[in-house]
Amino acid sequence: MSSIPLNHPHPAAAALRKATTEPLWVRVLLTSIALLFLSLFLLLPLVIVFSEAFARGTEVYLASITEPAALHAIKLTLIAAAIAVPCNVIFGLAASWAIAKFQFKGRQLLITLIDLPIAVSPVIVGLSLMLIFGARGYLGDWLMDHDVRIMFAVPGIVLATIFITFPFVARELIPLMQEQGREQEEAALTLGAKGWQTFFRVTLPSVKWALLYGIILANARAMGEFGAVSVVSGKIREQTNTMPLHIEILYNEYQFAAAFAVSSLLALLALVTLLLKSLLEYKAAKDLAGAQQAH
């Protein structure tokens, strides 16, 4: 009977390494293409935004982001994000816990509805809100009779932002909770823990990094949303303009330095988001490695 020497690689393993190891020139070419793509479509636009923002000096930059219309746009953007993100945290936790830990009728429908804001254009979302809450919408007459303004006001902007950011927290939590299963919760209940105790002391700590990651993504999308907010806001200067809408108005008015100055704030938000994302991924990997060593 023939045998394979101990120091000789197994044929299957050797074939696998050969199939997954590309020649040096292929790896260099693919890496170069990836770096070129990132430079042209990601790094270069960021460099242009910041260079144009400071092209006319620091005084013009500071004046552009501190004038009343810009300050109101920043304030309104922060208000919309401050309301939308906590709402989506509550919804995301509830939906992911229900989907991952329980079986019920309509479960698959709930998963599909969570993905709806990703599949539907934000402009269509804004038009849908107009058909419901607008002056000619289904609830328009009742809202006008009771002097309640939703469209072309802050409530409409908040509603549009909440809808657009629905999936981010839930989509980060659902796969993780499904992977973790229900054993820890069942063990806690067996030991006498109540439902809320189980959630706050067992479930929530085990998904904290995914939750924070979802919050960061939802906040970035909330502050940068344009399409849906553009439809429902009316673009009223110093009343319903968020930062993206204010940037559009400045650019259309040929105030390029001011437009790029405000744009730099959103670009800075994107960079901070990437930094926090990397930090959370590092912390999550470190915790996972620590847990594996403990076992």
PDB file of N, CA, C and O in Angstrom, residues 43-74:
ATOM      1  N   LEU A  43     -11.514  59.139  -2.126  1.00  0.00           N
ATOM      2  CA  LEU A  43     -10.545  60.068  -1.557  1.00  0.00           C
ATOM      3  C   LEU A  43     -10.516  61.404  -2.297  1.00  0.00           C
ATOM      4  O   LEU A  43     -10.477  62.467  -1.666  1.00  0.00           O
ATOM      5  N   LEU A  44     -10.516  61.367  -3.623  1.00  0.00           N
ATOM      6  CA  LEU A  44     -10.445  62.609  -4.404  1.00  0.00           C
ATOM      7  C   LEU A  44     -11.633  63.535  -4.122  1.00  0.00           C
ATOM      8  O   LEU A  44     -11.425  64.749  -3.916  1.00  0.00           O
ATOM      9  N   PRO A  45     -12.892  63.039  -4.098  1.00  0.00           N
ATOM     10  CA  PRO A  45     -13.999  63.938  -3.741  1.00  0.00           C
ATOM     11  C   PRO A  45     -13.848  64.563  -2.355  1.00  0.00           C
ATOM     12  O   PRO A  45     -14.171  65.744  -2.170  1.00  0.00           O
ATOM     13  N   LEU A  46     -13.357  63.783  -1.382  1.00  0.00           N
ATOM     14  CA  LEU A  46     -13.155  64.346  -0.045  1.00  0.00           C
ATOM     15  C   LEU A  46     -12.108  65.456  -0.063  1.00  0.00           C
ATOM     16  O   LEU A  46     -12.291  66.506   0.564  1.00  0.00           O
ATOM     17  N   VAL A  47     -11.020  65.216  -0.775  1.00  0.00           N
ATOM     18  CA  VAL A  47      -9.970  66.232  -0.871  1.00  0.00           C
ATOM     19  C   VAL A  47     -10.511  67.499  -1.524  1.00  0.00           C
ATOM     20  O   VAL A  47     -10.245  68.626  -1.069  1.00  0.00           O
ATOM     21  N   ILE A  48     -11.306  67.343  -2.581  1.00  0.00           N
ATOM     22  CA  ILE A  48     -11.872  68.503  -3.277  1.00  0.00           C
ATOM     23  C   ILE A  48     -12.817  69.271  -2.372  1.00  0.00           C
ATOM     24  O   ILE A  48     -12.817  70.508  -2.345  1.00  0.00           O
ATOM     25  N   VAL A  49     -13.658  68.548  -1.615  1.00  0.00           N
ATOM     26  CA  VAL A  49     -14.608  69.210  -0.722  1.00  0.00           C
ATOM     27  C   VAL A  49     -13.884  70.092   0.286  1.00  0.00           C
ATOM     28  O   VAL A  49     -14.213  71.272   0.469  1.00  0.00           O
ATOM     29  N   PHE A  50     -12.878  69.539   0.940  1.00  0.00           N
ATOM     30  CA  PHE A  50     -12.177  70.313   1.966  1.00  0.00           C
ATOM     31  C   PHE A  50     -11.318  71.425   1.358  1.00  0.00           C
ATOM     32  O   PHE A  50     -11.211  72.520   1.939  1.00  0.00           O
ATOM     33  N   SER A  51     -10.713  71.170   0.214  1.00  0.00           N
ATOM     34  CA  SER A  51      -9.904  72.212  -0.414  1.00  0.00           C
ATOM     35  C   SER A  51     -10.766  73.377  -0.884  1.00  0.00           C
ATOM     36  O   SER A  51     -10.396  74.548  -0.716  1.00  0.00           O
ATOM     37  N   GLU A  52     -11.932  73.073  -1.469  1.00  0.00           N
ATOM     38  CA  GLU A  52     -12.843  74.135  -1.907  1.00  0.00           C
ATOM     39  C   GLU A  52     -13.460  74.868  -0.719  1.00  0.00           C
ATOM     40  O   GLU A  52     -13.753  76.062  -0.797  1.00  0.00           O
ATOM     41  N   ALA A  53     -13.678  74.134   0.384  1.00  0.00           N
ATOM     42  CA  ALA A  53     -14.269  74.762   1.567  1.00  0.00           C
ATOM     43  C   ALA A  53     -13.355  75.849   2.129  1.00  0.00           C
ATOM     44  O   ALA A  53     -13.828  76.889   2.612  1.00  0.00           O
ATOM     45  N   PHE A  54     -12.046  75.604   2.072  1.00  0.00           N
ATOM     46  CA  PHE A  54     -11.084  76.574   2.618  1.00  0.00           C
ATOM     47  C   PHE A  54     -10.399  77.384   1.522  1.00  0.00           C
ATOM     48  O   PHE A  54      -9.406  78.070   1.802  1.00  0.00           O
ATOM     49  N   ALA A  55     -10.913  77.327   0.297  1.00  0.00           N
ATOM     50  CA  ALA A  55     -10.258  78.009  -0.821  1.00  0.00           C
ATOM     51  C   ALA A  55     -10.202  79.521  -0.630  1.00  0.00           C
ATOM     52  O   ALA A  55      -9.255  80.177  -1.054  1.00  0.00           O
ATOM     53  N   ARG A  56     -11.215  80.083   0.018  1.00  0.00           N
ATOM     54  CA  ARG A  56     -11.271  81.532   0.207  1.00  0.00           C
ATOM     55  C   ARG A  56     -10.878  81.953   1.617  1.00  0.00           C
ATOM     56  O   ARG A  56     -11.174  83.060   2.041  1.00  0.00           O
ATOM     57  N   GLY A  57     -10.261  81.049   2.330  1.00  0.00           N
ATOM     58  CA  GLY A  57      -9.746  81.406   3.648  1.00  0.00           C
ATOM     59  C   GLY A  57     -10.603  80.912   4.790  1.00  0.00           C
ATOM     60  O   GLY A  57     -11.780  80.559   4.617  1.00  0.00           O
ATOM     61  N   THR A  58     -10.007  80.919   5.961  1.00  0.00           N
ATOM     62  CA  THR A  58     -10.699  80.432   7.157  1.00  0.00           C
ATOM     63  C   THR A  58     -11.850  81.337   7.556  1.00  0.00           C
ATOM     64  O   THR A  58     -12.896  80.859   8.031  1.00  0.00           O
ATOM     65  N   GLU A  59     -11.697  82.647   7.359  1.00  0.00           N
ATOM     66  CA  GLU A  59     -12.759  83.578   7.758  1.00  0.00           C
ATOM     67  C   GLU A  59     -14.042  83.318   6.964  1.00  0.00           C
ATOM     68  O   GLU A  59     -15.134  83.314   7.524  1.00  0.00           O
ATOM     69  N   VAL A  60     -13.895  83.109   5.661  1.00  0.00           N
ATOM     70  CA  VAL A  60     -15.067  82.824   4.830  1.00  0.00           C
ATOM     71  C   VAL A  60     -15.680  81.486   5.231  1.00  0.00           C
ATOM     72  O   VAL A  60     -16.913  81.341   5.290  1.00  0.00           O
ATOM     73  N   TYR A  61     -14.834  80.529   5.539  1.00  0.00           N
ATOM     74  CA  TYR A  61     -15.327  79.211   5.965  1.00  0.00           C
ATOM     75  C   TYR A  61     -16.152  79.324   7.242  1.00  0.00           C
ATOM     76  O   TYR A  61     -17.272  78.809   7.324  1.00  0.00           O
ATOM     77  N   LEU A  62     -15.603  79.995   8.236  1.00  0.00           N
ATOM     78  CA  LEU A  62     -16.313  80.138   9.503  1.00  0.00           C
ATOM     79  C   LEU A  62     -17.592  80.954   9.339  1.00  0.00           C
ATOM     80  O   LEU A  62     -18.627  80.644   9.950  1.00  0.00           O
ATOM     81  N   ALA A  63     -17.535  81.984   8.502  1.00  0.00           N
ATOM     82  CA  ALA A  63     -18.740  82.780   8.262  1.00  0.00           C
ATOM     83  C   ALA A  63     -19.824  81.956   7.570  1.00  0.00           C
ATOM     84  O   ALA A  63     -21.024  82.129   7.842  1.00  0.00           O
ATOM     85  N   SER A  64     -19.417  81.038   6.706  1.00  0.00           N
ATOM     86  CA  SER A  64     -20.385  80.230   5.963  1.00  0.00           C
ATOM     87  C   SER A  64     -21.118  79.241   6.859  1.00  0.00           C
ATOM     88  O   SER A  64     -22.298  78.941   6.635  1.00  0.00           O
ATOM     89  N   ILE A  65     -20.434  78.710   7.868  1.00  0.00           N
ATOM     90  CA  ILE A  65     -21.075  77.707   8.722  1.00  0.00           C
ATOM     91  C   ILE A  65     -21.689  78.314   9.986  1.00  0.00           C
ATOM     92  O   ILE A  65     -22.325  77.589  10.773  1.00  0.00           O
ATOM     93  N   THR A  66     -21.512  79.630  10.180  1.00  0.00           N
ATOM     94  CA  THR A  66     -22.092  80.279  11.361  1.00  0.00           C
ATOM     95  C   THR A  66     -23.159  81.302  11.019  1.00  0.00           C
ATOM     96  O   THR A  66     -23.729  81.910  11.933  1.00  0.00           O
ATOM     97  N   GLU A  67     -23.421  81.528   9.731  1.00  0.00           N
ATOM     98  CA  GLU A  67     -24.498  82.460   9.388  1.00  0.00           C
ATOM     99  C   GLU A  67     -25.842  81.831   9.754  1.00  0.00           C
ATOM    100  O   GLU A  67     -25.965  80.609   9.866  1.00  0.00           O
ATOM    101  N   PRO A  68     -26.897  82.645   9.993  1.00  0.00           N
ATOM    102  CA  PRO A  68     -28.156  82.142  10.564  1.00  0.00           C
ATOM    103  C   PRO A  68     -28.770  80.968   9.823  1.00  0.00           C
ATOM    104  O   PRO A  68     -29.238  80.007  10.450  1.00  0.00           O
ATOM    105  N   ALA A  69     -28.803  81.017   8.494  1.00  0.00           N
ATOM    106  CA  ALA A  69     -29.419  79.933   7.731  1.00  0.00           C
ATOM    107  C   ALA A  69     -28.661  78.621   7.921  1.00  0.00           C
ATOM    108  O   ALA A  69     -29.266  77.546   8.062  1.00  0.00           O
ATOM    109  N   ALA A  70     -27.324  78.696   7.943  1.00  0.00           N
ATOM    110  CA  ALA A  70     -26.525  77.490   8.129  1.00  0.00           C
ATOM    111  C   ALA A  70     -26.702  76.933   9.540  1.00  0.00           C
ATOM    112  O   ALA A  70     -26.846  75.717   9.726  1.00  0.00           O
ATOM    113  N   LEU A  71     -26.702  77.820  10.535  1.00  0.00           N
ATOM    114  CA  LEU A  71     -26.888  77.360  11.915  1.00  0.00           C
ATOM    115  C   LEU A  71     -28.255  76.708  12.106  1.00  0.00           C
ATOM    116  O   LEU A  71     -28.384  75.693  12.804  1.00  0.00           O
ATOM    117  N   HIS A  72     -29.277  77.275  11.478  1.00  0.00           N
ATOM    118  CA  HIS A  72     -30.606  76.668  11.584  1.00  0.00           C
ATOM    119  C   HIS A  72     -30.636  75.309  10.895  1.00  0.00           C
ATOM    120  O   HIS A  72     -31.254  74.361  11.404  1.00  0.00           O
ATOM    121  N   ALA A  73     -29.976  75.198   9.751  1.00  0.00           N
ATOM    122  CA  ALA A  73     -29.937  73.913   9.051  1.00  0.00           C
ATOM    123  C   ALA A  73     -29.214  72.860   9.888  1.00  0.00           C
ATOM    124  O   ALA A  73     -29.654  71.704   9.973  1.00  0.00           O
ATOM    125  N   ILE A  74     -28.111  73.254  10.513  1.00  0.00           N
ATOM    126  CA  ILE A  74     -27.386  72.321  11.380  1.00  0.00           C
ATOM    127  C   ILE A  74     -28.247  71.917  12.562  1.00  0.00           C
ATOM    128  O   ILE A  74     -28.327  70.730  12.920  1.00  0.00           O
TER     129      ILE A  74
END
